Amino acid sequence: QQQVKQSPQSLIVQKGGISIINCAYENTAFDYFPWYQQFPGKGPALLIAIRPDVSEKKEGRFTISFNKSAKQFSLHIMDSQPGDSATYFCAAPSKGGYQKVTFGTGTKLQVIP
Amino acid sequence: DTGVSQDPRHKITKRGQNVTFRCDPISEHNRLYWYRQTLGQGPEFLTYFQNEAQLEKSRLLSDRFSAERPKGSFSTLEIQRTEQGDSAMYLCASSFSLAGGTDTQYFGPGTRLTVL
């Protein structure tokens, strides 16, 4: 079973600051690493994903950095806004089943004005 | 494209009762997944369909759980003889892929189950 370790568990950031969430995964033969954003009472929504033939992907204020040799990847949220307050999940392909992913335990982000 | 829909959004039941949830995926998505999410945790994989074929089931899916996807469109998840430990958010996701490999899953809003 794929293990995905996500940190920190919770994060408080000032408005305009940078939010950084880290994930580490075990072995996988497949490379697809999505980040999901979830608001209370809602299902997770895809935020950004990377297929690491590149080490970094940027979409607006959101950037994924990927370190394949270290089996780590991170989400950076630049210029964090109160509307970014949500729970963020990383995910990595599951062992033995390339159609599914294993989710991290989540990071609850609070952006304060 | 209205996204993945789930019904009901909330279900309260007494222990021992049977419940059934429905998921309507994004049209023409050939893959459909069920997950369970408890408070403070990430979604945990339950089962997966490619068209109408159920290709994988998690060990989390006990004999009391059954899922179907007739005709490869909507799916149902039934829990028989519910237990308090079944209380969770049940999430459905769908994706489209012509070949193997991991693809983007789009989640529905979930069904919140409370077993009293």
JSON list of N, CA and C in Angstrom, two decimals, chain B residues 54-112:
[
{"chain": "B", "resi": 54, "resn": "GLN", "atom": "N", "xyz": [-16.24, -3.82, -12.58]},
{"chain": "B", "resi": 54, "resn": "GLN", "atom": "CA", "xyz": [-15.61, -3.45, -11.31]},
{"chain": "B", "resi": 54, "resn": "GLN", "atom": "C", "xyz": [-14.25, -4.12, -11.28]},
{"chain": "B", "resi": 55, "resn": "LEU", "atom": "N", "xyz": [-13.20, -3.34, -11.40]},
{"chain": "B", "resi": 55, "resn": "LEU", "atom": "CA", "xyz": [-11.86, -3.89, -11.58]},
{"chain": "B", "resi": 55, "resn": "LEU", "atom": "C", "xyz": [-11.07, -4.04, -10.29]},
{"chain": "B", "resi": 56, "resn": "GLU", "atom": "N", "xyz": [-11.42, -3.30, -9.29]},
{"chain": "B", "resi": 56, "resn": "GLU", "atom": "CA", "xyz": [-10.63, -3.38, -8.07]},
{"chain": "B", "resi": 56, "resn": "GLU", "atom": "C", "xyz": [-11.49, -3.01, -6.87]},
{"chain": "B", "resi": 57, "resn": "LYS", "atom": "N", "xyz": [-11.26, -3.72, -5.77]},
{"chain": "B", "resi": 57, "resn": "LYS", "atom": "CA", "xyz": [-11.96, -3.44, -4.52]},
{"chain": "B", "resi": 57, "resn": "LYS", "atom": "C", "xyz": [-10.95, -3.39, -3.40]},
{"chain": "B", "resi": 58, "resn": "SER", "atom": "N", "xyz": [-11.08, -2.42, -2.54]},
{"chain": "B", "resi": 58, "resn": "SER", "atom": "CA", "xyz": [-10.20, -2.29, -1.40]},
{"chain": "B", "resi": 58, "resn": "SER", "atom": "C", "xyz": [-10.57, -3.29, -0.32]},
{"chain": "B", "resi": 59, "resn": "ARG", "atom": "N", "xyz": [-9.60, -3.60, 0.53]},
{"chain": "B", "resi": 59, "resn": "ARG", "atom": "CA", "xyz": [-9.91, -4.45, 1.69]},
{"chain": "B", "resi": 59, "resn": "ARG", "atom": "C", "xyz": [-10.86, -3.73, 2.65]},
{"chain": "B", "resi": 60, "resn": "LEU", "atom": "N", "xyz": [-10.96, -2.39, 2.50]},
{"chain": "B", "resi": 60, "resn": "LEU", "atom": "CA", "xyz": [-11.90, -1.63, 3.33]},
{"chain": "B", "resi": 60, "resn": "LEU", "atom": "C", "xyz": [-13.34, -2.00, 3.00]},
{"chain": "B", "resi": 61, "resn": "LEU", "atom": "N", "xyz": [-13.55, -2.53, 1.81]},
{"chain": "B", "resi": 61, "resn": "LEU", "atom": "CA", "xyz": [-14.90, -2.83, 1.35]},
{"chain": "B", "resi": 61, "resn": "LEU", "atom": "C", "xyz": [-15.30, -4.22, 1.85]},
{"chain": "B", "resi": 62, "resn": "SER", "atom": "N", "xyz": [-15.98, -4.24, 3.01]},
{"chain": "B", "resi": 62, "resn": "SER", "atom": "CA", "xyz": [-16.37, -5.52, 3.58]},
{"chain": "B", "resi": 62, "resn": "SER", "atom": "C", "xyz": [-17.53, -6.12, 2.78]},
{"chain": "B", "resi": 63, "resn": "ASP", "atom": "N", "xyz": [-17.93, -7.32, 3.17]},
{"chain": "B", "resi": 63, "resn": "ASP", "atom": "CA", "xyz": [-19.03, -8.01, 2.48]},
{"chain": "B", "resi": 63, "resn": "ASP", "atom": "C", "xyz": [-20.34, -7.24, 2.58]},
{"chain": "B", "resi": 64, "resn": "ARG", "atom": "N", "xyz": [-20.42, -6.32, 3.51]},
{"chain": "B", "resi": 64, "resn": "ARG", "atom": "CA", "xyz": [-21.66, -5.54, 3.65]},
{"chain": "B", "resi": 64, "resn": "ARG", "atom": "C", "xyz": [-21.78, -4.45, 2.58]},
{"chain": "B", "resi": 65, "resn": "PHE", "atom": "N", "xyz": [-20.69, -4.20, 1.91]},
{"chain": "B", "resi": 65, "resn": "PHE", "atom": "CA", "xyz": [-20.67, -3.15, 0.88]},
{"chain": "B", "resi": 65, "resn": "PHE", "atom": "C", "xyz": [-20.75, -3.79, -0.51]},
{"chain": "B", "resi": 66, "resn": "SER", "atom": "N", "xyz": [-21.55, -3.19, -1.36]},
{"chain": "B", "resi": 66, "resn": "SER", "atom": "CA", "xyz": [-21.58, -3.64, -2.75]},
{"chain": "B", "resi": 66, "resn": "SER", "atom": "C", "xyz": [-21.78, -2.42, -3.64]},
{"chain": "B", "resi": 67, "resn": "ALA", "atom": "N", "xyz": [-21.10, -2.46, -4.77]},
{"chain": "B", "resi": 67, "resn": "ALA", "atom": "CA", "xyz": [-21.19, -1.35, -5.72]},
{"chain": "B", "resi": 67, "resn": "ALA", "atom": "C", "xyz": [-21.49, -1.91, -7.09]},
{"chain": "B", "resi": 68, "resn": "GLU", "atom": "N", "xyz": [-22.25, -1.14, -7.85]},
{"chain": "B", "resi": 68, "resn": "GLU", "atom": "CA", "xyz": [-22.59, -1.53, -9.22]},
{"chain": "B", "resi": 68, "resn": "GLU", "atom": "C", "xyz": [-22.50, -0.33, -10.13]},
{"chain": "B", "resi": 69, "resn": "ARG", "atom": "N", "xyz": [-22.29, -0.63, -11.39]},
{"chain": "B", "resi": 69, "resn": "ARG", "atom": "CA", "xyz": [-22.32, 0.43, -12.40]},
{"chain": "B", "resi": 69, "resn": "ARG", "atom": "C", "xyz": [-22.95, -0.15, -13.66]},
{"chain": "B", "resi": 70, "resn": "PRO", "atom": "N", "xyz": [-24.25, -0.33, -13.62]},
{"chain": "B", "resi": 70, "resn": "PRO", "atom": "CA", "xyz": [-24.92, -0.92, -14.78]},
{"chain": "B", "resi": 70, "resn": "PRO", "atom": "C", "xyz": [-24.81, -0.03, -16.00]},
{"chain": "B", "resi": 71, "resn": "LYS", "atom": "N", "xyz": [-24.53, -0.65, -17.13]},
{"chain": "B", "resi": 71, "resn": "LYS", "atom": "CA", "xyz": [-24.44, 0.06, -18.40]},
{"chain": "B", "resi": 71, "resn": "LYS", "atom": "C", "xyz": [-23.32, 1.09, -18.43]},
{"chain": "B", "resi": 72, "resn": "GLY", "atom": "N", "xyz": [-22.47, 1.05, -17.47]},
{"chain": "B", "resi": 72, "resn": "GLY", "atom": "CA", "xyz": [-21.31, 1.94, -17.49]},
{"chain": "B", "resi": 72, "resn": "GLY", "atom": "C", "xyz": [-21.63, 3.41, -17.32]},
{"chain": "B", "resi": 73, "resn": "SER", "atom": "N", "xyz": [-22.81, 3.71, -16.73]},
{"chain": "B", "resi": 73, "resn": "SER", "atom": "CA", "xyz": [-23.15, 5.12, -16.55]},
{"chain": "B", "resi": 73, "resn": "SER", "atom": "C", "xyz": [-23.11, 5.46, -15.06]},
{"chain": "B", "resi": 74, "resn": "PHE", "atom": "N", "xyz": [-24.28, 5.61, -14.43]},
{"chain": "B", "resi": 74, "resn": "PHE", "atom": "CA", "xyz": [-24.31, 5.92, -13.00]},
{"chain": "B", "resi": 74, "resn": "PHE", "atom": "C", "xyz": [-23.87, 4.72, -12.19]},
{"chain": "B", "resi": 75, "resn": "SER", "atom": "N", "xyz": [-23.58, 4.96, -10.94]},
{"chain": "B", "resi": 75, "resn": "SER", "atom": "CA", "xyz": [-23.16, 3.88, -10.04]},
{"chain": "B", "resi": 75, "resn": "SER", "atom": "C", "xyz": [-23.93, 3.99, -8.73]},
{"chain": "B", "resi": 76, "resn": "THR", "atom": "N", "xyz": [-24.10, 2.85, -8.08]},
{"chain": "B", "resi": 76, "resn": "THR", "atom": "CA", "xyz": [-24.69, 2.83, -6.75]},
{"chain": "B", "resi": 76, "resn": "THR", "atom": "C", "xyz": [-23.76, 2.13, -5.79]},
{"chain": "B", "resi": 77, "resn": "LEU", "atom": "N", "xyz": [-23.76, 2.61, -4.56]},
{"chain": "B", "resi": 77, "resn": "LEU", "atom": "CA", "xyz": [-23.01, 1.98, -3.48]},
{"chain": "B", "resi": 77, "resn": "LEU", "atom": "C", "xyz": [-24.01, 1.65, -2.39]},
{"chain": "B", "resi": 78, "resn": "GLU", "atom": "N", "xyz": [-24.12, 0.38, -2.05]},
{"chain": "B", "resi": 78, "resn": "GLU", "atom": "CA", "xyz": [-25.05, -0.05, -1.02]},
{"chain": "B", "resi": 78, "resn": "GLU", "atom": "C", "xyz": [-24.28, -0.55, 0.19]},
{"chain": "B", "resi": 79, "resn": "ILE", "atom": "N", "xyz": [-24.74, -0.15, 1.35]},
{"chain": "B", "resi": 79, "resn": "ILE", "atom": "CA", "xyz": [-24.20, -0.66, 2.61]},
{"chain": "B", "resi": 79, "resn": "ILE", "atom": "C", "xyz": [-25.32, -1.38, 3.33]},
{"chain": "B", "resi": 80, "resn": "GLN", "atom": "N", "xyz": [-25.11, -2.64, 3.59]},
{"chain": "B", "resi": 80, "resn": "GLN", "atom": "CA", "xyz": [-26.12, -3.43, 4.31]},
{"chain": "B", "resi": 80, "resn": "GLN", "atom": "C", "xyz": [-25.77, -3.47, 5.80]},
{"chain": "B", "resi": 81, "resn": "ARG", "atom": "N", "xyz": [-26.80, -3.56, 6.62]},
{"chain": "B", "resi": 81, "resn": "ARG", "atom": "CA", "xyz": [-26.63, -3.71, 8.07]},
{"chain": "B", "resi": 81, "resn": "ARG", "atom": "C", "xyz": [-25.61, -2.68, 8.58]},
{"chain": "B", "resi": 82, "resn": "THR", "atom": "N", "xyz": [-25.92, -1.43, 8.39]},
{"chain": "B", "resi": 82, "resn": "THR", "atom": "CA", "xyz": [-24.97, -0.36, 8.72]},
{"chain": "B", "resi": 82, "resn": "THR", "atom": "C", "xyz": [-24.54, -0.43, 10.18]},
{"chain": "B", "resi": 83, "resn": "GLU", "atom": "N", "xyz": [-23.29, -0.01, 10.38]},
{"chain": "B", "resi": 83, "resn": "GLU", "atom": "CA", "xyz": [-22.69, 0.06, 11.71]},
{"chain": "B", "resi": 83, "resn": "GLU", "atom": "C", "xyz": [-22.26, 1.50, 11.95]},
{"chain": "B", "resi": 84, "resn": "GLN", "atom": "N", "xyz": [-22.07, 1.86, 13.22]},
{"chain": "B", "resi": 84, "resn": "GLN", "atom": "CA", "xyz": [-21.68, 3.24, 13.53]},
{"chain": "B", "resi": 84, "resn": "GLN", "atom": "C", "xyz": [-20.35, 3.59, 12.88]},
{"chain": "B", "resi": 85, "resn": "GLY", "atom": "N", "xyz": [-19.48, 2.61, 12.74]},
{"chain": "B", "resi": 85, "resn": "GLY", "atom": "CA", "xyz": [-18.19, 2.84, 12.09]},
{"chain": "B", "resi": 85, "resn": "GLY", "atom": "C", "xyz": [-18.29, 3.16, 10.61]},
{"chain": "B", "resi": 86, "resn": "ASP", "atom": "N", "xyz": [-19.47, 2.99, 10.03]},
{"chain": "B", "resi": 86, "resn": "ASP", "atom": "CA", "xyz": [-19.66, 3.34, 8.62]},
{"chain": "B", "resi": 86, "resn": "ASP", "atom": "C", "xyz": [-19.90, 4.83, 8.44]},
{"chain": "B", "resi": 87, "resn": "SER", "atom": "N", "xyz": [-20.11, 5.55, 9.53]},
{"chain": "B", "resi": 87, "resn": "SER", "atom": "CA", "xyz": [-20.35, 6.98, 9.43]},
{"chain": "B", "resi": 87, "resn": "SER", "atom": "C", "xyz": [-19.14, 7.67, 8.81]},
{"chain": "B", "resi": 88, "resn": "ALA", "atom": "N", "xyz": [-19.36, 8.35, 7.72]},
{"chain": "B", "resi": 88, "resn": "ALA", "atom": "CA", "xyz": [-18.28, 8.97, 6.97]},
{"chain": "B", "resi": 88, "resn": "ALA", "atom": "C", "xyz": [-18.87, 9.75, 5.80]},
{"chain": "B", "resi": 89, "resn": "MET", "atom": "N", "xyz": [-18.01, 10.42, 5.05]},
{"chain": "B", "resi": 89, "resn": "MET", "atom": "CA", "xyz": [-18.39, 11.02, 3.78]},
{"chain": "B", "resi": 89, "resn": "MET", "atom": "C", "xyz": [-18.01, 10.03, 2.70]},
{"chain": "B", "resi": 90, "resn": "TYR", "atom": "N", "xyz": [-18.96, 9.71, 1.84]},
{"chain": "B", "resi": 90, "resn": "TYR", "atom": "CA", "xyz": [-18.70, 8.80, 0.73]},
{"chain": "B", "resi": 90, "resn": "TYR", "atom": "C", "xyz": [-18.61, 9.63, -0.55]},
{"chain": "B", "resi": 91, "resn": "LEU", "atom": "N", "xyz": [-17.44, 9.57, -1.16]},
{"chain": "B", "resi": 91, "resn": "LEU", "atom": "CA", "xyz": [-17.15, 10.40, -2.32]},
{"chain": "B", "resi": 91, "resn": "LEU", "atom": "C", "xyz": [-17.09, 9.55, -3.58]},
{"chain": "B", "resi": 92, "resn": "CYS", "atom": "N", "xyz": [-17.61, 10.10, -4.64]},
{"chain": "B", "resi": 92, "resn": "CYS", "atom": "CA", "xyz": [-17.52, 9.48, -5.95]},
{"chain": "B", "resi": 92, "resn": "CYS", "atom": "C", "xyz": [-16.66, 10.37, -6.84]},
{"chain": "B", "resi": 93, "resn": "ALA", "atom": "N", "xyz": [-15.87, 9.77, -7.69]},
{"chain": "B", "resi": 93, "resn": "ALA", "atom": "CA", "xyz": [-15.06, 10.52, -8.64]},
{"chain": "B", "resi": 93, "resn": "ALA", "atom": "C", "xyz": [-15.12, 9.83, -10.00]},
{"chain": "B", "resi": 94, "resn": "SER", "atom": "N", "xyz": [-14.93, 10.60, -11.05]},
{"chain": "B", "resi": 94, "resn": "SER", "atom": "CA", "xyz": [-14.89, 9.99, -12.38]},
{"chain": "B", "resi": 94, "resn": "SER", "atom": "C", "xyz": [-13.74, 10.58, -13.17]},
{"chain": "B", "resi": 95, "resn": "SER", "atom": "N", "xyz": [-13.34, 9.82, -14.19]},
{"chain": "B", "resi": 95, "resn": "SER", "atom": "CA", "xyz": [-12.25, 10.28, -15.06]},
{"chain": "B", "resi": 95, "resn": "SER", "atom": "C", "xyz": [-12.42, 9.63, -16.42]},
{"chain": "B", "resi": 96, "resn": "PHE", "atom": "N", "xyz": [-11.64, 10.13, -17.38]},
{"chain": "B", "resi": 96, "resn": "PHE", "atom": "CA", "xyz": [-11.69, 9.58, -18.72]},
{"chain": "B", "resi": 96, "resn": "PHE", "atom": "C", "xyz": [-10.28, 9.21, -19.16]},
{"chain": "B", "resi": 97, "resn": "SER", "atom": "N", "xyz": [-10.14, 8.01, -19.67]},
{"chain": "B", "resi": 97, "resn": "SER", "atom": "CA", "xyz": [-8.83, 7.59, -20.18]},
{"chain": "B", "resi": 97, "resn": "SER", "atom": "C", "xyz": [-9.03, 6.56, -21.27]},
{"chain": "B", "resi": 98, "resn": "LEU", "atom": "N", "xyz": [-8.24, 6.71, -22.31]},
{"chain": "B", "resi": 98, "resn": "LEU", "atom": "CA", "xyz": [-8.28, 5.73, -23.39]},
{"chain": "B", "resi": 98, "resn": "LEU", "atom": "C", "xyz": [-7.25, 4.63, -23.19]},
{"chain": "B", "resi": 99, "resn": "ALA", "atom": "N", "xyz": [-6.26, 4.89, -22.34]},
{"chain": "B", "resi": 99, "resn": "ALA", "atom": "CA", "xyz": [-5.18, 3.92, -22.16]},
{"chain": "B", "resi": 99, "resn": "ALA", "atom": "C", "xyz": [-4.92, 3.76, -20.67]},
{"chain": "B", "resi": 100, "resn": "GLY", "atom": "N", "xyz": [-3.95, 2.93, -20.31]},
{"chain": "B", "resi": 100, "resn": "GLY", "atom": "CA", "xyz": [-3.60, 2.77, -18.92]},
{"chain": "B", "resi": 100, "resn": "GLY", "atom": "C", "xyz": [-2.92, 4.00, -18.38]},
{"chain": "B", "resi": 101, "resn": "GLY", "atom": "N", "xyz": [-2.69, 4.01, -17.09]},
{"chain": "B", "resi": 101, "resn": "GLY", "atom": "CA", "xyz": [-2.04, 5.15, -16.47]},
{"chain": "B", "resi": 101, "resn": "GLY", "atom": "C", "xyz": [-3.01, 5.91, -15.60]},
{"chain": "B", "resi": 102, "resn": "THR", "atom": "N", "xyz": [-2.46, 6.77, -14.79]},
{"chain": "B", "resi": 102, "resn": "THR", "atom": "CA", "xyz": [-3.27, 7.54, -13.85]},
{"chain": "B", "resi": 102, "resn": "THR", "atom": "C", "xyz": [-3.76, 8.81, -14.53]},
{"chain": "B", "resi": 103, "resn": "ASP", "atom": "N", "xyz": [-5.03, 9.10, -14.36]},
{"chain": "B", "resi": 103, "resn": "ASP", "atom": "CA", "xyz": [-5.59, 10.28, -14.99]},
{"chain": "B", "resi": 103, "resn": "ASP", "atom": "C", "xyz": [-6.30, 11.14, -13.94]},
{"chain": "B", "resi": 104, "resn": "THR", "atom": "N", "xyz": [-6.77, 12.29, -14.37]},
{"chain": "B", "resi": 104, "resn": "THR", "atom": "CA", "xyz": [-7.35, 13.25, -13.44]},
{"chain": "B", "resi": 104, "resn": "THR", "atom": "C", "xyz": [-8.74, 12.81, -13.01]},
{"chain": "B", "resi": 105, "resn": "GLN", "atom": "N", "xyz": [-8.94, 12.74, -11.72]},
{"chain": "B", "resi": 105, "resn": "GLN", "atom": "CA", "xyz": [-10.23, 12.36, -11.16]},
{"chain": "B", "resi": 105, "resn": "GLN", "atom": "C", "xyz": [-10.97, 13.62, -10.71]},
{"chain": "B", "resi": 106, "resn": "TYR", "atom": "N", "xyz": [-12.24, 13.66, -11.06]},
{"chain": "B", "resi": 106, "resn": "TYR", "atom": "CA", "xyz": [-13.10, 14.77, -10.68]},
{"chain": "B", "resi": 106, "resn": "TYR", "atom": "C", "xyz": [-14.10, 14.26, -9.66]},
{"chain": "B", "resi": 107, "resn": "PHE", "atom": "N", "xyz": [-14.15, 14.93, -8.52]},
{"chain": "B", "resi": 107, "resn": "PHE", "atom": "CA", "xyz": [-14.96, 14.45, -7.41]},
{"chain": "B", "resi": 107, "resn": "PHE", "atom": "C", "xyz": [-16.33, 15.10, -7.38]},
{"chain": "B", "resi": 108, "resn": "GLY", "atom": "N", "xyz": [-17.29, 14.35, -6.86]},
{"chain": "B", "resi": 108, "resn": "GLY", "atom": "CA", "xyz": [-18.60, 14.88, -6.55]},
{"chain": "B", "resi": 108, "resn": "GLY", "atom": "C", "xyz": [-18.59, 15.52, -5.17]},
{"chain": "B", "resi": 109, "resn": "PRO", "atom": "N", "xyz": [-19.74, 16.05, -4.75]},
{"chain": "B", "resi": 109, "resn": "PRO", "atom": "CA", "xyz": [-19.82, 16.73, -3.45]},
{"chain": "B", "resi": 109, "resn": "PRO", "atom": "C", "xyz": [-19.87, 15.78, -2.26]},
{"chain": "B", "resi": 110, "resn": "GLY", "atom": "N", "xyz": [-20.11, 14.49, -2.52]},
{"chain": "B", "resi": 110, "resn": "GLY", "atom": "CA", "xyz": [-20.13, 13.52, -1.45]},
{"chain": "B", "resi": 110, "resn": "GLY", "atom": "C", "xyz": [-21.50, 13.30, -0.83]},
{"chain": "B", "resi": 111, "resn": "THR", "atom": "N", "xyz": [-21.64, 12.16, -0.18]},
{"chain": "B", "resi": 111, "resn": "THR", "atom": "CA", "xyz": [-22.81, 11.85, 0.63]},
{"chain": "B", "resi": 111, "resn": "THR", "atom": "C", "xyz": [-22.34, 11.65, 2.05]},
{"chain": "B", "resi": 112, "resn": "ARG", "atom": "N", "xyz": [-22.86, 12.48, 2.95]},
{"chain": "B", "resi": 112, "resn": "ARG", "atom": "CA", "xyz": [-22.48, 12.37, 4.36]},
{"chain": "B", "resi": 112, "resn": "ARG", "atom": "C", "xyz": [-23.42, 11.38, 5.02]}
]
